Tab-separated table of C-alpha atoms in Angstrom:
chain	number	residue	atom	x	y	z
X	19	MET	CA	288.986	62.912	14.918
X	20	GLY	CA	287.104	64.667	17.629
X	21	GLU	CA	289.949	64.619	20.202
X	22	GLN	CA	291.823	67.825	21.113
X	23	ASP	CA	295.456	67.875	20.000
X	24	PRO	CA	298.314	68.685	22.425
X	25	GLY	CA	298.136	72.359	21.423
X	26	GLY	CA	294.961	72.759	23.516
X	27	ALA	CA	292.395	73.162	20.755
X	28	ARG	CA	288.982	71.888	21.880
X	29	LYS	CA	287.870	68.579	20.644
X	30	PRO	CA	285.056	69.311	18.243
X	31	ALA	CA	282.737	66.629	19.773
X	32	LYS	CA	282.719	68.149	23.259
X	33	ALA	CA	282.294	71.640	21.864
X	34	ALA	CA	279.269	70.478	19.955
X	35	LYS	CA	277.753	68.954	23.097
X	36	ARG	CA	278.235	72.126	25.053
X	37	ALA	CA	276.819	74.235	22.287
X	38	SER	CA	273.812	72.000	22.200
X	39	ALA	CA	273.281	72.287	25.969
X	40	THR	CA	273.596	76.049	25.826
X	41	ALA	CA	271.139	76.162	23.009
X	42	LYS	CA	268.676	74.189	25.092
X	43	LYS	CA	269.001	76.645	27.941
X	44	THR	CA	268.466	79.661	25.789
X	45	ALA	CA	265.808	78.230	23.484
X	46	PRO	CA	262.670	79.937	24.760
X	47	VAL	CA	260.547	77.320	26.444
X	48	LYS	CA	257.487	77.394	24.312
X	49	LYS	CA	255.060	78.805	26.795
X	50	ALA	CA	252.213	76.438	26.442
X	51	ALA	CA	250.380	78.112	23.705
X	52	PRO	CA	249.637	81.135	25.741
X	53	VAL	CA	246.040	80.473	26.354
X	54	GLU	CA	245.609	83.181	23.915
X	55	LYS	CA	245.151	85.918	26.303
X	56	ALA	CA	241.626	85.730	25.163
X	57	ALA	CA	241.191	88.844	23.284
X	58	PRO	CA	241.330	90.887	26.381
X	59	VAL	CA	237.740	90.994	27.348
X	60	GLU	CA	237.413	94.510	26.306
X	61	LYS	CA	237.012	95.977	29.649
X	62	ALA	CA	233.613	97.089	28.760
X	63	ALA	CA	234.740	100.338	27.507
X	64	PRO	CA	235.395	101.617	30.924
X	65	VAL	CA	232.112	103.281	31.091
X	66	GLU	CA	234.278	106.257	30.935
X	67	LYS	CA	233.588	106.739	34.482
X	68	ALA	CA	230.295	107.636	33.030
X	69	ALA	CA	229.371	110.969	34.244
X	70	PRO	CA	227.468	109.688	37.249
X	71	VAL	CA	223.985	108.973	35.977
X	72	LYS	CA	221.842	111.720	37.349
X	73	GLN	CA	218.817	109.950	38.698
X	74	ALA	CA	215.882	111.905	37.510
X	75	ALA	CA	215.590	114.006	40.526
X	76	VAL	CA	212.815	112.065	42.148
X	77	LYS	CA	212.239	114.630	44.815
X	78	PRO	CA	210.658	113.095	47.858
X	79	ALA	CA	207.310	114.619	48.624
X	80	LYS	CA	208.113	117.805	50.408
X	81	ALA	CA	207.457	117.372	54.069
X	82	GLU	CA	204.361	119.305	55.039
X	83	SER	CA	204.588	121.337	58.191
X	84	ARG	CA	201.969	120.902	60.860
X	85	THR	CA	200.622	124.381	60.151
X	86	ALA	CA	200.376	123.691	56.409
X	87	LEU	CA	198.574	120.400	57.065
X	88	VAL	CA	196.008	122.062	59.322
X	89	ARG	CA	195.382	124.798	56.761
X	90	ARG	CA	194.995	122.321	53.877
X	91	ALA	CA	192.706	120.030	55.880
X	92	ARG	CA	190.438	122.880	56.925
X	93	ARG	CA	190.316	124.266	53.415
X	94	ILE	CA	189.252	120.870	52.053
X	95	ASN	CA	186.469	120.742	54.625
X	96	ARG	CA	185.314	124.257	53.708
X	97	GLU	CA	185.212	123.404	50.023
X	98	LEU	CA	183.324	120.164	50.648
X	99	ALA	CA	180.824	122.147	52.723
X	100	GLU	CA	180.120	124.258	49.630
X	101	VAL	CA	179.680	121.162	47.469
X	102	TYR	CA	177.473	119.361	50.018
X	103	PRO	CA	175.706	122.141	51.952
X	104	TYR	CA	172.897	119.693	52.724
X	105	ALA	CA	175.152	116.846	53.956
X	106	HIS	CA	173.277	114.868	56.588
X	107	PRO	CA	173.149	111.373	58.061
X	108	GLU	CA	171.713	109.134	55.353
X	109	LEU	CA	169.726	106.967	57.713
X	110	ASP	CA	166.027	107.727	58.138
X	111	PHE	CA	165.036	108.263	61.784
X	112	GLU	CA	162.550	110.205	63.869
X	113	ASN	CA	164.145	109.858	67.295
X	114	SER	CA	167.359	108.754	68.999
X	115	PHE	CA	166.149	105.154	69.434
X	116	GLN	CA	165.443	104.764	65.712
X	117	LEU	CA	168.817	106.291	64.824
X	118	LEU	CA	170.621	103.968	67.242
X	119	VAL	CA	168.953	100.846	65.845
X	120	ALA	CA	169.362	101.957	62.221
X	121	THR	CA	173.074	102.649	62.757
X	122	VAL	CA	173.634	99.195	64.238
X	123	LEU	CA	171.818	97.656	61.262
X	124	SER	CA	173.936	99.616	58.766
X	125	ALA	CA	177.049	97.509	59.411
X	126	GLN	CA	178.121	95.602	56.283
X	127	THR	CA	175.257	96.958	54.169
X	128	THR	CA	174.095	100.236	52.652
X	129	ASP	CA	172.118	102.956	54.378
X	130	LEU	CA	169.646	102.662	51.515
X	131	ARG	CA	168.970	99.006	52.346
X	132	VAL	CA	168.506	99.887	56.017
X	133	ASN	CA	166.108	102.708	55.134
X	134	GLN	CA	164.060	100.320	53.037
X	135	THR	CA	163.881	97.854	55.947
X	136	THR	CA	163.336	99.915	59.105
X	137	PRO	CA	159.844	101.291	58.316
X	138	THR	CA	158.425	97.789	58.858
X	139	LEU	CA	160.546	97.221	61.970
X	140	PHE	CA	159.598	100.496	63.673
X	141	ALA	CA	155.940	100.194	62.717
X	142	LYS	CA	155.791	96.877	64.600
X	143	TYR	CA	158.215	97.740	67.428
X	144	PRO	CA	158.151	101.524	67.988
X	145	THR	CA	159.807	101.576	71.446
X	146	PRO	CA	162.736	99.859	73.198
X	147	GLU	CA	160.247	97.982	75.375
X	148	ASP	CA	158.416	96.647	72.301
X	149	LEU	CA	161.596	95.462	70.605
X	150	ALA	CA	162.978	93.992	73.837
X	151	ALA	CA	159.931	91.718	74.096
X	152	ALA	CA	159.882	90.776	70.405
X	153	ASN	CA	160.015	87.221	69.047
X	154	PRO	CA	163.571	86.899	67.606
X	155	GLU	CA	162.372	84.854	64.640
X	156	GLU	CA	159.925	87.553	63.599
X	157	VAL	CA	162.598	90.242	63.893
X	158	GLU	CA	165.029	88.103	61.875
X	159	GLU	CA	162.522	87.836	59.063
X	160	ILE	CA	162.168	91.632	58.926
X	161	LEU	CA	165.923	92.210	59.035
X	162	ARG	CA	166.841	89.517	56.529
X	163	PRO	CA	167.416	92.074	53.677
X	164	CYS	CA	170.123	93.771	55.755
X	165	GLY	CA	172.416	90.745	55.868
X	166	PHE	CA	173.872	89.151	59.024
X	167	PHE	CA	170.261	89.284	60.207
X	168	ARG	CA	170.680	86.819	63.088
X	169	ALA	CA	173.565	88.706	64.684
X	170	LYS	CA	171.810	92.028	64.099
X	171	THR	CA	168.619	90.680	65.650
X	172	ARG	CA	170.544	89.714	68.777
X	173	SER	CA	172.107	93.186	68.915
X	174	VAL	CA	168.937	95.255	68.499
X	175	ILE	CA	166.921	93.113	70.924
X	176	GLY	CA	169.837	93.125	73.373
X	177	LEU	CA	170.338	96.897	73.274
X	178	SER	CA	166.574	97.399	73.598
X	179	LYS	CA	166.548	95.277	76.773
X	180	ALA	CA	169.493	97.254	78.155
X	181	LEU	CA	167.743	100.556	77.417
X	182	SER	CA	164.556	99.304	79.095
X	183	GLU	CA	166.258	97.877	82.172
X	184	GLU	CA	169.115	100.308	82.738
X	185	PHE	CA	168.088	103.619	81.201
X	186	GLY	CA	164.319	103.785	81.631
X	187	GLY	CA	163.687	103.186	77.934
X	188	GLU	CA	165.739	106.244	76.931
X	189	VAL	CA	168.886	106.369	74.791
X	190	PRO	CA	171.719	107.739	76.962
X	191	GLY	CA	173.521	110.831	75.752
X	192	ARG	CA	176.985	109.859	76.998
X	193	LEU	CA	179.663	108.026	75.055
X	194	GLU	CA	180.640	105.819	77.992
X	195	ASP	CA	177.027	104.608	78.382
X	196	LEU	CA	176.370	104.050	74.689
X	197	VAL	CA	179.426	101.859	74.063
X	198	LYS	CA	178.239	99.441	76.771
X	199	LEU	CA	175.131	98.576	74.756
X	200	PRO	CA	175.163	95.363	72.637
X	201	GLY	CA	176.391	96.015	69.092
X	202	VAL	CA	177.377	99.626	69.807
X	203	GLY	CA	180.960	100.813	69.261
X	204	ARG	CA	182.498	104.279	69.154
X	205	LYS	CA	181.516	104.854	65.524
X	206	THR	CA	177.846	104.112	66.205
X	207	ALA	CA	177.948	106.114	69.431
X	208	PHE	CA	179.316	109.215	67.660
X	209	VAL	CA	176.663	108.981	64.949
X	210	VAL	CA	173.988	109.039	67.647
X	211	LEU	CA	175.648	111.717	69.784
X	212	GLY	CA	176.280	114.026	66.844
X	213	ASN	CA	172.948	113.651	65.056
X	214	ALA	CA	170.457	113.003	67.862
X	215	PHE	CA	172.042	114.980	70.706
X	216	GLY	CA	174.065	117.626	68.880
X	217	ARG	CA	177.261	116.552	70.630
X	218	PRO	CA	180.313	116.689	68.329
X	219	GLY	CA	181.898	113.427	67.290
X	220	ILE	CA	183.940	112.010	64.409
X	221	THR	CA	182.464	109.005	62.611
X	222	VAL	CA	185.363	106.874	61.381
X	223	ASP	CA	183.711	104.554	58.866
X	224	THR	CA	185.406	102.915	55.852
X	225	HIS	CA	184.901	105.979	53.632
X	226	PHE	CA	186.322	108.317	56.247
X	227	GLN	CA	189.377	106.117	56.816
X	228	ARG	CA	190.095	105.826	53.100
X	229	LEU	CA	189.863	109.537	52.349
X	230	VAL	CA	191.825	110.945	55.291
X	231	ARG	CA	194.713	108.631	54.380
X	232	ARG	CA	194.509	109.591	50.688
X	233	TRP	CA	194.631	113.235	51.696
X	234	ARG	CA	197.588	112.462	53.996
X	235	TRP	CA	195.880	113.848	57.052
X	236	THR	CA	197.068	110.734	58.868
X	237	GLU	CA	198.927	107.478	58.261
X	238	GLN	CA	197.128	105.628	61.050
X	239	THR	CA	195.019	102.555	60.295
X	240	ASP	CA	193.470	102.060	63.737
X	241	ALA	CA	190.068	103.776	63.965
X	242	ASP	CA	190.651	105.205	67.449
X	243	LYS	CA	194.022	106.681	66.455
X	244	ILE	CA	192.542	108.122	63.255
X	245	GLU	CA	189.790	109.713	65.303
X	246	ALA	CA	192.339	111.297	67.660
X	247	GLU	CA	194.652	112.609	64.916
X	248	ILE	CA	191.886	114.058	62.753
X	249	GLY	CA	190.134	115.540	65.766
X	250	ALA	CA	193.323	117.471	66.542
X	251	LEU	CA	193.212	119.170	63.116
X	252	PHE	CA	189.765	120.722	63.566
X	253	PRO	CA	187.779	122.639	66.164
X	254	LYS	CA	185.515	120.254	68.069
X	255	SER	CA	182.466	122.111	66.750
X	256	ASP	CA	183.345	120.971	63.199
X	257	TRP	CA	183.604	117.261	63.924
X	258	THR	CA	180.050	116.107	63.104
X	259	ASP	CA	179.707	118.081	59.862
X	260	LEU	CA	183.262	117.137	58.873
X	261	SER	CA	182.243	113.478	59.144
X	262	HIS	CA	179.246	114.037	56.864
X	263	HIS	CA	181.286	115.955	54.277
X	264	VAL	CA	184.026	113.318	54.088
X	265	ILE	CA	181.610	110.362	54.008
X	266	TRP	CA	179.430	111.983	51.332
X	267	HIS	CA	182.496	112.689	49.200
X	268	GLY	CA	183.702	109.112	49.627
X	269	ARG	CA	180.350	107.689	48.538
X	270	ARG	CA	179.836	110.008	45.601
X	271	ILE	CA	183.224	110.860	44.112
X	272	CYS	CA	186.320	109.493	45.889
X	273	HIS	CA	185.469	105.798	45.534
X	274	ALA	CA	187.688	102.973	46.747
X	275	ARG	CA	188.453	101.427	43.341
X	276	LYS	CA	187.788	104.130	40.777
X	277	PRO	CA	187.970	107.622	42.236
X	278	ALA	CA	186.430	110.184	39.876
X	279	CYS	CA	189.506	112.453	40.035
X	280	GLY	CA	188.520	114.394	36.906
X	281	ALA	CA	185.217	115.433	38.502
X	282	CYS	CA	186.593	116.139	41.969
X	283	PRO	CA	186.080	119.678	43.322
X	284	ILE	CA	189.112	119.457	45.608
X	285	ALA	CA	191.548	117.931	43.078
X	286	PRO	CA	194.074	120.811	43.434
X	287	LEU	CA	194.345	120.073	47.159
X	288	CYS	CA	194.591	116.287	46.859
X	289	PRO	CA	198.031	114.628	46.983
X	290	ALA	CA	196.482	111.432	45.569
X	291	TYR	CA	195.100	113.097	42.418
X	292	GLY	CA	195.596	110.731	39.473
X	293	GLU	CA	194.884	107.491	41.325
X	294	GLY	CA	191.569	107.420	39.531
X	295	GLU	CA	190.029	108.562	36.210
X	296	THR	CA	191.268	112.074	35.352
X	297	ASP	CA	189.366	112.613	32.109
X	298	PRO	CA	186.470	114.937	33.077
X	299	GLU	CA	183.878	113.270	30.864
X	300	LYS	CA	184.783	109.723	31.890
X	301	ALA	CA	184.992	110.788	35.534
X	302	LYS	CA	181.456	112.209	35.460
X	303	LYS	CA	180.150	108.760	34.575
X	304	LEU	CA	181.602	107.410	37.819
X	305	LEU	CA	179.649	109.770	40.077
X	306	LYS	CA	177.141	108.112	42.397
X	307	TYR	CA	174.188	109.327	44.444
X	308	GLU	CA	174.371	113.002	43.693
X	309	LYS	CA	171.987	115.828	42.964
X	310	GLY	CA	170.911	116.537	39.439
X	311	GLY	CA	168.539	113.602	39.176
X	312	PHE	CA	170.367	110.925	41.180
X	313	PRO	CA	168.633	109.657	44.323
X	314	GLY	CA	170.271	109.783	47.707
X	315	GLN	CA	170.029	106.942	50.211
X	316	ARG	CA	167.139	108.301	52.288
X	317	LEU	CA	163.499	107.706	51.552
X	318	LYS	CA	162.701	110.899	53.443
X	319	PRO	CA	165.709	113.224	52.980
X	320	PRO	CA	165.901	116.750	54.461
X	321	GLN	CA	164.244	119.508	52.454
X	322	ALA	CA	167.617	121.148	51.822
X	323	TYR	CA	168.697	118.105	49.830
X	324	LEU	CA	165.524	118.119	47.768
X	325	ASP	CA	165.864	121.876	47.178
X	326	ALA	CA	169.375	121.282	45.820
X	327	GLY	CA	168.048	118.923	43.148
X	328	GLY	CA	168.373	115.592	44.905
X	329	ARG	CA	165.675	112.934	44.908
X	330	ALA	CA	164.463	110.553	47.569
X	331	ALA	CA	165.444	106.896	47.272
X	332	PRO	CA	162.779	104.418	46.175
X	333	PRO	CA	161.064	102.240	48.820
X	334	LEU	CA	161.879	98.542	49.058
X	335	GLY	CA	160.815	96.672	45.956
X	336	ALA	CA	160.208	99.837	43.908
X	337	GLY	CA	163.556	99.869	42.128
């Protein structure tokens, strides 16, 4: 029945086969269940090219010109001079030898502790010759309260011998001679030159280093470089008093851990304001060693300090 007759009509069987083949070609190949174009990960709502987030204009600290820095530094010194008109070295001494020894002993301890210790030392060994000939063990016992007493004993006996043998028992008044003495560096030498000989010098102790960096007078960390950079900001004649003003402020108000910012007289000039307590009442409680009833570090302070309301420190064992 499926054959084509002589008239040329297609045999139904073949036609069916062809139709089936054609159907297969055209039947859409079921695209493997289109891994459901996972709900198009909503392109995080194209942050509508979010108007570029304006970063809270964190303006970099305006660069300070050299002239502006000099003016600010000198103004700070002038204002500190008004706050501490009686600023002075806080080591008790009666002559250059006593100041030299006391300064060497002040390393890694307080001036107050040194002042409570030296009266006994100088009463027993009043001159370089006396201390040079001293029994080290006896000197160690006297210096024990100052800490590092063995090393300090070696230094003070050693420098006393050098003074006796090389300088006729006198403390030299030149930087190059002083720094050759045992235990004497530039800091100690400048303390002696400025306060015993009236020769200007900058004393770069820990307080001085901390404050001049907080005030952005320098970024140096090396003492000699700090000395050079700060010295260039002031007339040489200001150097010794500048040292006293900065050190006094560091001991009394601008402390290492908790600066009393709210009680600071130069707050408007300080780029580091806010590092410490800014509440005035809380800040006042952080003040140390200042007039108005608080003792200084000297047992025998200058009259100007006493006139300003300060009190002498208590002797060893008295409080």
